[in-house]
Coordinates of C-alpha atoms and ligand atoms in Angstrom, one line a residue:
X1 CA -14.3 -13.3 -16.7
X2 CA -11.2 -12.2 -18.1
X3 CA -8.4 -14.9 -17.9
X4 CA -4.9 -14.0 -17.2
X5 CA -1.8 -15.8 -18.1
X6 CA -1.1 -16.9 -14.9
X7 CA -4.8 -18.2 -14.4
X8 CA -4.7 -20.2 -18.1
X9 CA -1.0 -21.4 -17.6
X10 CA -2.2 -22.8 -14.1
X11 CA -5.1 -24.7 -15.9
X12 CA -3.1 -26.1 -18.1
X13 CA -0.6 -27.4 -15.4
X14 CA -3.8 -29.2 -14.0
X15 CA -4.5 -30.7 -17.0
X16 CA -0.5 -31.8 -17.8
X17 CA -0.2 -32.8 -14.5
X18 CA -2.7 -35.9 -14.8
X19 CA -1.0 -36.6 -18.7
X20 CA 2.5 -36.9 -18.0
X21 CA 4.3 -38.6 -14.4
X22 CA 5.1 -37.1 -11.5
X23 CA 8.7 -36.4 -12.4
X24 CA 8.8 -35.2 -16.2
X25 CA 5.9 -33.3 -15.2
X26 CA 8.9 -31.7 -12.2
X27 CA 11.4 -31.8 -15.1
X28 CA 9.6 -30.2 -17.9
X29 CA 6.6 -28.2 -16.4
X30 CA 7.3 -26.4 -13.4
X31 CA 10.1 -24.2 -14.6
X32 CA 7.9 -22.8 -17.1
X33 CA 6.8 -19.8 -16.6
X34 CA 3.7 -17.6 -18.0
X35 CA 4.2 -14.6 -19.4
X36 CA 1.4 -13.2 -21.2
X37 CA -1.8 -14.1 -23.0
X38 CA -3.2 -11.7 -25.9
X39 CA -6.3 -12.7 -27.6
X40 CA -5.7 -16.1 -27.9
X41 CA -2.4 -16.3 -27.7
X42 CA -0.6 -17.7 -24.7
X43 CA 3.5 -16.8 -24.4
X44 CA 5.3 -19.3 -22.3
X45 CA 8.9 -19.1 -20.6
X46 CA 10.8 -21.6 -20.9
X47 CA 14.6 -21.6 -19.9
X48 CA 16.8 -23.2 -22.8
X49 CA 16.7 -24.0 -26.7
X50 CA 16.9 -27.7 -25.6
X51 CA 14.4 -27.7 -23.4
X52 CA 12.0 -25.8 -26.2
X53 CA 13.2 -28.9 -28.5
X54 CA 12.5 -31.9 -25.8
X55 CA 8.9 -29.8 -25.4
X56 CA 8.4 -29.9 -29.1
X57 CA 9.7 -33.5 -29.2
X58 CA 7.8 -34.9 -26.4
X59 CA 5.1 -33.1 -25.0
X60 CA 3.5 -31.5 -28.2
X61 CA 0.5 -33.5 -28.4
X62 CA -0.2 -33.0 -24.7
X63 CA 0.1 -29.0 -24.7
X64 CA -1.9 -28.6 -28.0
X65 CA -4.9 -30.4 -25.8
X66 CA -4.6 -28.2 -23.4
X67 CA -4.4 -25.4 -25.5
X68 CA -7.5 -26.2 -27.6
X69 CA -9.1 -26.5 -24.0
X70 CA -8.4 -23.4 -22.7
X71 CA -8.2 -20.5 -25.7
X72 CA -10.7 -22.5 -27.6
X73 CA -10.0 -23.8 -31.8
X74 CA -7.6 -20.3 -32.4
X75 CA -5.7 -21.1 -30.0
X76 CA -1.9 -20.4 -30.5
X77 CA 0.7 -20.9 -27.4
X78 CA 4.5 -18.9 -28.1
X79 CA 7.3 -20.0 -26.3
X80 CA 10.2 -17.3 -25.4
X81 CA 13.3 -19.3 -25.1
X82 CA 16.1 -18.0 -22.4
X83 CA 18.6 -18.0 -25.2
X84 CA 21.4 -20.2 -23.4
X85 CA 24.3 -21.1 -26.4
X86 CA 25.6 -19.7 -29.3
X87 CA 24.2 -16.0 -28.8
X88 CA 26.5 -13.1 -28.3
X89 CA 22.9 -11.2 -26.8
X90 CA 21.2 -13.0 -23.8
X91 CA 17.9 -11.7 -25.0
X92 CA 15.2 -14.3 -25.3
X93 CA 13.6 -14.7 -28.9
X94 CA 9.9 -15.9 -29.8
X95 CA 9.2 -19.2 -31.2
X96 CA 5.7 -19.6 -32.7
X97 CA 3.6 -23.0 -32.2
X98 CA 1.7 -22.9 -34.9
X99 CA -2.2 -23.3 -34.5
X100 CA -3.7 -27.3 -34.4
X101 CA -4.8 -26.8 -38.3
X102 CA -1.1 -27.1 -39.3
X103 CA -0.4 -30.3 -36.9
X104 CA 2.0 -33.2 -38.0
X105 CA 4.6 -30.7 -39.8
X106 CA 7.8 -30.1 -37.6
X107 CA 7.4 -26.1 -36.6
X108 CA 8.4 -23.4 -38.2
X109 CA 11.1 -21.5 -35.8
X110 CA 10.3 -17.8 -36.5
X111 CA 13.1 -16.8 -34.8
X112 CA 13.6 -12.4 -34.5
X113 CA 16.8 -12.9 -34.9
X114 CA 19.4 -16.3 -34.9
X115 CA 21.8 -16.7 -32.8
X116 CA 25.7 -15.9 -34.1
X117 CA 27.9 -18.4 -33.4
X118 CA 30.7 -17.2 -31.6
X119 CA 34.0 -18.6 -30.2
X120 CA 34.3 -17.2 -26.8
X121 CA 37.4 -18.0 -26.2
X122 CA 38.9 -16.1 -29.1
X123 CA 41.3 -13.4 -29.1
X124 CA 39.8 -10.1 -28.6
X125 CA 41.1 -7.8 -31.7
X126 CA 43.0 -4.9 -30.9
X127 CA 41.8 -2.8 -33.9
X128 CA 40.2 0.2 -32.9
X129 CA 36.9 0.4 -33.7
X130 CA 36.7 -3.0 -32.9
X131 CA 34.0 -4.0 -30.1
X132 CA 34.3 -7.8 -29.5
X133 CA 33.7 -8.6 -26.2
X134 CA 35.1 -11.8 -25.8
X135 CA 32.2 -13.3 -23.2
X136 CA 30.9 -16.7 -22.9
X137 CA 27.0 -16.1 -23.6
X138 CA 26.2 -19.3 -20.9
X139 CA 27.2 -17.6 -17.8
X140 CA 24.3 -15.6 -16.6
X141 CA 23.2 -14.7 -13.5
X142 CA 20.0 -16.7 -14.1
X143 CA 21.8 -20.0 -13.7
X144 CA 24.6 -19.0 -11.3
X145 CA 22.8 -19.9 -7.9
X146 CA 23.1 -18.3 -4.7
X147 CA 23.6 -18.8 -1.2
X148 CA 25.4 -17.1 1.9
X149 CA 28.7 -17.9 0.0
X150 CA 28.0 -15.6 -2.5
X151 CA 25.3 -13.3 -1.7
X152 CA 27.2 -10.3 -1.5
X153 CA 29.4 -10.6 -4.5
X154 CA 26.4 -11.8 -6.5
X155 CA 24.5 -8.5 -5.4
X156 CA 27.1 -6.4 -5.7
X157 CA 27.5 -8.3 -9.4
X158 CA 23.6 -7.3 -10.3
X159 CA 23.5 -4.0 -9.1
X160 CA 27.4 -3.2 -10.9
X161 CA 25.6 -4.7 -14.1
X162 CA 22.2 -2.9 -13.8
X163 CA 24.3 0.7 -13.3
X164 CA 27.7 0.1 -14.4
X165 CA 30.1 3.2 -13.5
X166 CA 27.6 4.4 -11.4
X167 CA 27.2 2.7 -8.2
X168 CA 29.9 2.9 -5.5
X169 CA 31.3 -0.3 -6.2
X170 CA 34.2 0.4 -8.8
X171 CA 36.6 -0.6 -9.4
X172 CA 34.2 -4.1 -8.0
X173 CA 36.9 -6.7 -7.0
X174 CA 35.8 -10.4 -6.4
X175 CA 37.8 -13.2 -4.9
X176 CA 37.8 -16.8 -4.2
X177 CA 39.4 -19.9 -4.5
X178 CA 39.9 -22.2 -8.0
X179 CA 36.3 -23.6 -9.3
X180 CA 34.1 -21.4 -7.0
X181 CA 32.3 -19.4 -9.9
X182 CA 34.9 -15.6 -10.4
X183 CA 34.7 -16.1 -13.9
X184 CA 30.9 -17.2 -14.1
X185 CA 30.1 -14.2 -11.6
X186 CA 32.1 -11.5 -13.7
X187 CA 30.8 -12.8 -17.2
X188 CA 27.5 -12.7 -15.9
X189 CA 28.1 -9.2 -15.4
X190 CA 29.3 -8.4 -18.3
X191 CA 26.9 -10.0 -20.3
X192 CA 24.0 -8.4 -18.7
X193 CA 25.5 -5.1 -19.8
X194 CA 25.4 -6.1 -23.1
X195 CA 22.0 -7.3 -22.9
X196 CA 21.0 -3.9 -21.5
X197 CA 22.7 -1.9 -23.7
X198 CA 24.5 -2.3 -26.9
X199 CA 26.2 0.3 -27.2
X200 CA 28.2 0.2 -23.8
X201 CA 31.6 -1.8 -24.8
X202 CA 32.4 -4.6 -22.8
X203 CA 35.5 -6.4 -22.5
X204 CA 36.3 -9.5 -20.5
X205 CA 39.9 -10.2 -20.9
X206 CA 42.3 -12.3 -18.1
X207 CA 45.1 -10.6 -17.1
X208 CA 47.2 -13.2 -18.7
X209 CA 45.8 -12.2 -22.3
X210 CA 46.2 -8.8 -21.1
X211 CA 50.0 -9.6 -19.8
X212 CA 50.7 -11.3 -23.6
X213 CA 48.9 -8.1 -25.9
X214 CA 51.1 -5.9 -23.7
X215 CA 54.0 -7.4 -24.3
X216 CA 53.0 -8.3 -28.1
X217 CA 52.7 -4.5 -28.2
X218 CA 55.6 -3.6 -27.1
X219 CA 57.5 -5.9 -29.3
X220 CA 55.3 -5.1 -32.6
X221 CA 56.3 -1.1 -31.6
X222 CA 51.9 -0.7 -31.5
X223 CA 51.9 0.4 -27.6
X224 CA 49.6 3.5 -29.1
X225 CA 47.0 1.3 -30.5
X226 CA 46.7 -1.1 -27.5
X227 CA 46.5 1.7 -24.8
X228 CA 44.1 3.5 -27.6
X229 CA 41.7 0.1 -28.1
X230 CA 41.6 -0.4 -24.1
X231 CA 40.7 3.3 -23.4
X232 CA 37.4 3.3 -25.5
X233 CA 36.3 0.1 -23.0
X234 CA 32.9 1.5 -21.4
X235 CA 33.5 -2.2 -18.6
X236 CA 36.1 -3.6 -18.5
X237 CA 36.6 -7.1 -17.0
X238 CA 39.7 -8.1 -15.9
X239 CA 39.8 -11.9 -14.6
X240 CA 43.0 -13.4 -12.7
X241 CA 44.8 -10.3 -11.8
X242 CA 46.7 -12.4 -9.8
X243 CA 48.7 -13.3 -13.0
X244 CA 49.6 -9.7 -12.7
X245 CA 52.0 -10.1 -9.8
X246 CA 55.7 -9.3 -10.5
X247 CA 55.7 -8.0 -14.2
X248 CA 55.8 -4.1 -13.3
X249 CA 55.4 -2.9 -17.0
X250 CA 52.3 -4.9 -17.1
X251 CA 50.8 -3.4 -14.0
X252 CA 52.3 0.4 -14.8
X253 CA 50.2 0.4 -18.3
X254 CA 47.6 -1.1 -16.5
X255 CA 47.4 1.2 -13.9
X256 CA 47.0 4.1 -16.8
X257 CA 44.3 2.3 -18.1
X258 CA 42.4 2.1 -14.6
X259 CA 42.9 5.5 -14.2
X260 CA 41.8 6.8 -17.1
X261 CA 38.5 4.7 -17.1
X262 CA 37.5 5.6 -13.5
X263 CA 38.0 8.8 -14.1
X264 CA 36.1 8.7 -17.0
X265 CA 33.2 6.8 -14.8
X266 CA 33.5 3.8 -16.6
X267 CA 33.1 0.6 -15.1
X268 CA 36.0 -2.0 -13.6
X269 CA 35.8 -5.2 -12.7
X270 CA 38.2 -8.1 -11.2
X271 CA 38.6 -10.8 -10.1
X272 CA 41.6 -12.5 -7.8
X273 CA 42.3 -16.3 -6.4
X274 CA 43.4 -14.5 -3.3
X275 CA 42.7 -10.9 -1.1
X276 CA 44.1 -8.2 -1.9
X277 CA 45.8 -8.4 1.2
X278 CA 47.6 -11.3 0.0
X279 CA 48.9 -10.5 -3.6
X280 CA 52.2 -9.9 -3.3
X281 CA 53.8 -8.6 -6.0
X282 CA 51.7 -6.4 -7.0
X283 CA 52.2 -2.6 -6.1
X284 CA 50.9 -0.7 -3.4
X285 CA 49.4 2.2 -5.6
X286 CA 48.2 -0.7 -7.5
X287 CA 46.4 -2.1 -4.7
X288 CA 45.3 0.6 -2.7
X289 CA 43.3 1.5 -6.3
X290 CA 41.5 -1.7 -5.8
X291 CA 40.6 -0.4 -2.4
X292 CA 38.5 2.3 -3.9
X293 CA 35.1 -0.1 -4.7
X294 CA 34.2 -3.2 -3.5
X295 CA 35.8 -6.0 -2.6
X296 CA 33.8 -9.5 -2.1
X297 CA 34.1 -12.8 -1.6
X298 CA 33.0 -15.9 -2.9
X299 CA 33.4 -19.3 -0.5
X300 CA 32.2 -22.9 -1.1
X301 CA 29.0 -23.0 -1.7
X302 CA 27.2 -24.9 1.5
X303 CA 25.5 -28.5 1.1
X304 CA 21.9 -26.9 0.3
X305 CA 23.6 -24.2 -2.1
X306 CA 25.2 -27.8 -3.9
X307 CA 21.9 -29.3 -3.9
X308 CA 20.6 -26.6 -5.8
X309 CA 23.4 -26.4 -8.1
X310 CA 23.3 -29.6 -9.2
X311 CA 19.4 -29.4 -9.7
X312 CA 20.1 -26.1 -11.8
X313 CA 23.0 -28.0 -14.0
X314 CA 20.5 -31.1 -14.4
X315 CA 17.2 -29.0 -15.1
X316 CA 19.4 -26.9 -18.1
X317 CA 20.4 -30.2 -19.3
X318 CA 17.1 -31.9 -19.3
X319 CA 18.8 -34.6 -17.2
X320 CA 16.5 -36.2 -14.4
X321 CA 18.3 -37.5 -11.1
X322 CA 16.9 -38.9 -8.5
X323 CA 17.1 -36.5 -5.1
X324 CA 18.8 -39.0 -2.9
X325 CA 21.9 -38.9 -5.6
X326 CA 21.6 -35.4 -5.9
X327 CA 22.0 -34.9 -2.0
X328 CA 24.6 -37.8 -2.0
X329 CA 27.0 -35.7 -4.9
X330 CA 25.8 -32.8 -2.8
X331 CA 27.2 -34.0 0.2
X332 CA 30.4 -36.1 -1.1
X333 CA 31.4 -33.2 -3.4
X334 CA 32.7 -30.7 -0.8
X335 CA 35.7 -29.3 -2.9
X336 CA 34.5 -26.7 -5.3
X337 CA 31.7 -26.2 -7.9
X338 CA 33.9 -27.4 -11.0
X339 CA 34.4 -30.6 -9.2
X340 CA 31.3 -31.3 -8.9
X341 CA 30.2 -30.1 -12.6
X342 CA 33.3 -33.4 -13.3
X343 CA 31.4 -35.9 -11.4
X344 CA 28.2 -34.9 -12.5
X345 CA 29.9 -35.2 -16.2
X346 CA 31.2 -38.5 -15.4
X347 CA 28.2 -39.3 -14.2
X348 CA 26.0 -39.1 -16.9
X349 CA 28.9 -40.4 -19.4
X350 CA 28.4 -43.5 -17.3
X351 CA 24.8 -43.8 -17.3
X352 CA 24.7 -42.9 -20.8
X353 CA 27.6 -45.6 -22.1
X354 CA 25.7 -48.3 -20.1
X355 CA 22.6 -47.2 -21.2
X356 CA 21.2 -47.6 -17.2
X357 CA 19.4 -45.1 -15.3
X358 CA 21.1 -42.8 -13.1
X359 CA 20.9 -43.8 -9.3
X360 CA 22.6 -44.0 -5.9
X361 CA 24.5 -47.1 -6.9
X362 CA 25.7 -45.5 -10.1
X363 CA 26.6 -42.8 -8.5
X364 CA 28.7 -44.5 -5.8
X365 CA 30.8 -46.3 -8.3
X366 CA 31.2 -42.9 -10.3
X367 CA 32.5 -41.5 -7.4
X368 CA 34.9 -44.6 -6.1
X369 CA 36.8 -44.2 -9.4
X370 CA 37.0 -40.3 -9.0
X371 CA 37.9 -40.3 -5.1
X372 CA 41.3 -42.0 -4.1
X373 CA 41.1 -45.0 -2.8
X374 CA 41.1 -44.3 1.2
X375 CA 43.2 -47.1 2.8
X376 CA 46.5 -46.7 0.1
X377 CA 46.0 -43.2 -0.6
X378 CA 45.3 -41.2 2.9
X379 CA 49.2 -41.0 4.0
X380 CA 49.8 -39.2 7.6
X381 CA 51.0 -36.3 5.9
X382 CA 47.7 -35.7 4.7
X383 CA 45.6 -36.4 7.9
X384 CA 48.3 -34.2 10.0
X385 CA 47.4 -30.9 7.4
X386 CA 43.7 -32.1 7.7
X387 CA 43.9 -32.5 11.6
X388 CA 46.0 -29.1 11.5
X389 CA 43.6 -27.4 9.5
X390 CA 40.8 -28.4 11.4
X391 CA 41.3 -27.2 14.9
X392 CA 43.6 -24.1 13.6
X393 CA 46.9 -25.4 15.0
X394 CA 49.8 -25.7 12.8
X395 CA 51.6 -29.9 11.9
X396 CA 55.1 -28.3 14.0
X397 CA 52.6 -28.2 16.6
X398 CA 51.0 -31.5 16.4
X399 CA 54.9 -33.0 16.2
X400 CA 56.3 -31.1 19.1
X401 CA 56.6 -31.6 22.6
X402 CA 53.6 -28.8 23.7
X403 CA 51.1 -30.2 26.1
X404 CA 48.4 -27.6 25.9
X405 CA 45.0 -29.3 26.3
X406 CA 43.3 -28.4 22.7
X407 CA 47.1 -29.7 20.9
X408 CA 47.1 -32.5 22.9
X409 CA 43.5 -33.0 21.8
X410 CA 44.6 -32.6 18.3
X411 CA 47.6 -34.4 18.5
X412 CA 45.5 -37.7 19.7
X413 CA 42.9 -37.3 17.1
X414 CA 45.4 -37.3 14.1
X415 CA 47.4 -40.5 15.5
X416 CA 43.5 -42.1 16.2
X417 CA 42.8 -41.0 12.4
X418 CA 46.3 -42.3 11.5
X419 CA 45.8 -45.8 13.0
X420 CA 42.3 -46.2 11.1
X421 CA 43.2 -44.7 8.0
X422 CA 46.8 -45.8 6.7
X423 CA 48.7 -49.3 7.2
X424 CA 51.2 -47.6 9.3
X425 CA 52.4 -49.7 12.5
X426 CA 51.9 -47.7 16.0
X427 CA 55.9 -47.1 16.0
X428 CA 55.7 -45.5 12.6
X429 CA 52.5 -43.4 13.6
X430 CA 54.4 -42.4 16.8
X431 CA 57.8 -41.4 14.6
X432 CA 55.9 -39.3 12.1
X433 CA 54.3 -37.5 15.6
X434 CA 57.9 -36.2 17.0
X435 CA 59.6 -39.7 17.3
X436 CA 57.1 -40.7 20.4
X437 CA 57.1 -44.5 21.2
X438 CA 54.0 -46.8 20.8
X439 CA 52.3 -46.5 24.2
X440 CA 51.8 -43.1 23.3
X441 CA 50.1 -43.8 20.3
X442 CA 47.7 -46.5 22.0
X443 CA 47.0 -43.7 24.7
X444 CA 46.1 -41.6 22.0
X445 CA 43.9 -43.8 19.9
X446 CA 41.9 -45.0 23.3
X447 CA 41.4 -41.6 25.0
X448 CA 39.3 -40.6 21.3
X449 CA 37.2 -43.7 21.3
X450 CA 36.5 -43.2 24.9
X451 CA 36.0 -39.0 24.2
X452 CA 33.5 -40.2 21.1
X453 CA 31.5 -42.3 23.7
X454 CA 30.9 -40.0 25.8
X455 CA 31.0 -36.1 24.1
X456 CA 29.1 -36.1 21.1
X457 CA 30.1 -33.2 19.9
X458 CA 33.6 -34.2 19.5
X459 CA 32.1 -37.5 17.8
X460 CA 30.6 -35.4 15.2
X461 CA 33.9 -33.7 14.7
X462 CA 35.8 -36.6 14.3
X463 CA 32.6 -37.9 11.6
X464 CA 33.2 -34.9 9.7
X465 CA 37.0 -35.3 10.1
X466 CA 36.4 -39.0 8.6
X467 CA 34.4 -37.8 5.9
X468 CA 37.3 -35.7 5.0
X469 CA 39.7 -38.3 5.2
X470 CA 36.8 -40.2 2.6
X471 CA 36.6 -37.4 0.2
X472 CA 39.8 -36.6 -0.8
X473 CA 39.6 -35.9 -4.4
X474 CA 41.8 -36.5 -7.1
Ligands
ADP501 P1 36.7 -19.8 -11.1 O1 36.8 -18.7 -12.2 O2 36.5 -19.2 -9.7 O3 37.8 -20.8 -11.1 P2 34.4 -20.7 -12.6 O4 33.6 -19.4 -12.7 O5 35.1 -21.1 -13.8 O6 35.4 -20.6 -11.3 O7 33.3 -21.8 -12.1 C1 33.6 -23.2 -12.2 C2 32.3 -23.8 -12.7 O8 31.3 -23.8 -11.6 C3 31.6 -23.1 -13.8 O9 31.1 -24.1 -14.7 C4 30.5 -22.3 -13.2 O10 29.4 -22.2 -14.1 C5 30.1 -23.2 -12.0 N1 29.6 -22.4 -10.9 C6 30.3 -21.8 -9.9 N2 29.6 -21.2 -9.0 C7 28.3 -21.5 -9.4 C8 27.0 -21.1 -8.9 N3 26.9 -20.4 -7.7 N4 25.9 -21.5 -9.5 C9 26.0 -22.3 -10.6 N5 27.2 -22.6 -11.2 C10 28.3 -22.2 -10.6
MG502 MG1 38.2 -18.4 -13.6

């Protein structure tokens, strides 16, 4: 019978499985994936440098056995390693384990071609000719993990980098929110372009760089040779055009440059903090040219989305942590995604300097020192926006004299939240909520305990209210 990769690879899983525990074997094992077996030669996946190293470091002895077990004396397994730092080209490159004869020798990394080191945050060059892209090689779309908030800008990212210029979405316009993953998204874009083809020129630039060449331009009298470097861009990436808003010269030479690219069916890319809708200050011919594509996009990811995040970050940093802390940064960590890259970084800097294991109670105190202290630090300005936010009314509201049910509602629930949450007396609660006197407050803060006992719903509103309250980051 002819063996397949799959069929070998799955074998040797068996045999790992019964070497190694449960969790390195989670860790280590199960990302890998097969990829083809010539002769005797078996060509494993696996998704980082470091975790090729921690393979070779740890595990050699185990996967040689296994090896000699399956392919017989000639033997040979290859690793292709997801290249994740330090490479301007995402492509992987083949590492050769060298057959058991040569054992006890560190191996020989035959490497096609080394990685360049590049600084990705440098300066692109404005010298024609030329082609520095300027993207961070770690953003790819491998590890940038979906979920419903990002499902269509993530799609619309692939199919933009698979066909750029030629699909319907271009100019391709994403937005969201600080931390939520515009950069990671449009890099990853970029960089699978350059993966796919070398010779299409790919420029990530924010609009801020953009702003300060433009102006260094103008100053230096070389307008001709920026306009010239930007119009030979095959995709260009243009992150934060929100910085955009209110410098017209900016915008008018950028608006050349759109136009000459889309015409000439190159590809556009951008991202904003905010909608289009919402930039002011930039200009309407501007704006309606943003129209043309596709705009998406991206929200906080949900609690399972985090989960997965977390396990992705851990997994590329060979890092094991237990699920009930994952879930609990999962579930505490309700901000945005580089928040809870920071407590995950703390994290590990605490388990590391105390040389401890990473685990729920760890985690806790990680977080207590990160997340403000609720009693001092929740102030009735804060719960009023929270409250306000929550049922869609706005803090005027909550403060003036309307007795519409659902304000009323709200209007109780703050003062309740007030009188658990802050060291305020019941006059002072009822003075912050449009000078009312105490009795109203009491009213207030018994008609909720008495609406919790009896409506669950509106108990789990006021939970995830409290939670709120709890979480308020730094
Ligand atoms: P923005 O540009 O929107 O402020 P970034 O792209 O810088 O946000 O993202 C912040 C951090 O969160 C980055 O380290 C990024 O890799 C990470 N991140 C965001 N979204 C995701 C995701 N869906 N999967 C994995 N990592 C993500
Ligand atoms: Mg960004």
């Amino acid at each position: 019978m002819v063996k397949s990769e799959i069929s070998v690879w799955e074998d040797c899983l068996e045999f790992i499985k019964n070497q190694v525990g449960d969790q390195p074997f989670k860790t280590w094992f199960e990302p890998i994936k097969p990829l083809a077996l010539r002769e005797t030669t078996l060509t494993i996946q696996v998704p980082s440098q470091f975790f090729y190293e921690y393979l070779e470091e740890h595990y050699v002895h185990v996967l040689r056995q296994c090896i000699l077990h399956q392919l017989g004396p000639e033997g040979k397994l290859e690793y292709s390693v997801i290249v994740d730092s330090g490479s301007v080209q995402n492509q992987p490159y083949m590492v050769t384990l060298p057959n058991q004869n040569q054992s006890g020798n560190k191996w020989d990394k035959k490497a096609n071609r080394q990685p360049e080191m590049v600084n990705p945050f440098a300066m692109p060059s404005l010298d024609e000719g030329s082609r520095y892209s300027n993207l961070n090689p770690n953003y790819s779309f491998d590890n940038y993990i979906e979920g419903d908030c990002n499902r269509l800008a993530r799609s619309a990212g692939i199919a933009v980098a698979e066909k750029p210029g030629i699909t319907s979405f271009n100019p391709l316009m994403i937005y969201g929110g600080v931390g939520l993953g515009k950069t990671h998204l449009v890099q990853a874009i970029g960089n699978t372009v350059t993966a796919q083809s070398e010779k299409n020129f790919v420029l990530y630039v924010s609009s801020e760089k953009f702003t300060t060449q433009f102006t260094d331009a103008i100053k230096n009298n070389s307008i001709q040779s920026f306009t010239n470097y930007y119009l030979q861009v095959d995709t260009l990436i243009i992150d934060d055009v929100q910085f955009f808003a209110g410098k017209e010269k900016t915008q008018e030479m950028f608006f050349h440059i759109f136009n000459h690219l889309h015409q000439n069916g190159k590809q556009i890319i951008m991202s904003s903090d905010r909608a289009p809708r919402d930039l002011k200050g930039l200009q309407d011919r501007l704006l309606s040219r943003f129209k043309w594509g596709l705009t998406a996009d991206l929200q906080m990811p949900d609690f399972e989305t985090r989960m997965a995040i977390i396990m992705r970050k851990m997994q590329s940093d060979g890092i094991y942590i237990p699920d009930d802390v994952v879930e609990y940064l999962a579930y505490s960590v309700d901000t945005n995604v580089r928040e809870l890259e920071g407590v995950l970084i703390s994290l590990i800097a605490h388990a590391t300097l105390n040389k401890t294991d990473i685990n729920l109670e760890l985690a806790k105190q990680t977080l207590k020192n990160i997340v403000h202290d609720i009693e001092s630090e929740v102030g009735i300005d804060y719960i009023q926006k929270t409250v306000g936010e929550y049922f869609q009314i706005s803090v005027d509201q909550l403060k003036d004299k309307t007795r519409k049910k659902e304000i009323v509602i709200a209007r109780q629930v703050a003062m309740y939240l007030c009188k658990e949450y802050t060291n305020h007396s019941l006059k002072s609660i009822g003075y912050h909520f449009g000078g009312r006197d105490h009795s109203t407050v009491i009213h207030a803060v018994q008609s909720v305990s008495d609406m919790m006992d009896i409506d669950r719903k509106f108990s789990e509103s006021i939970d995830e209210l409290k939670k709120k309250m709890k979480m308020k980051l730094v």
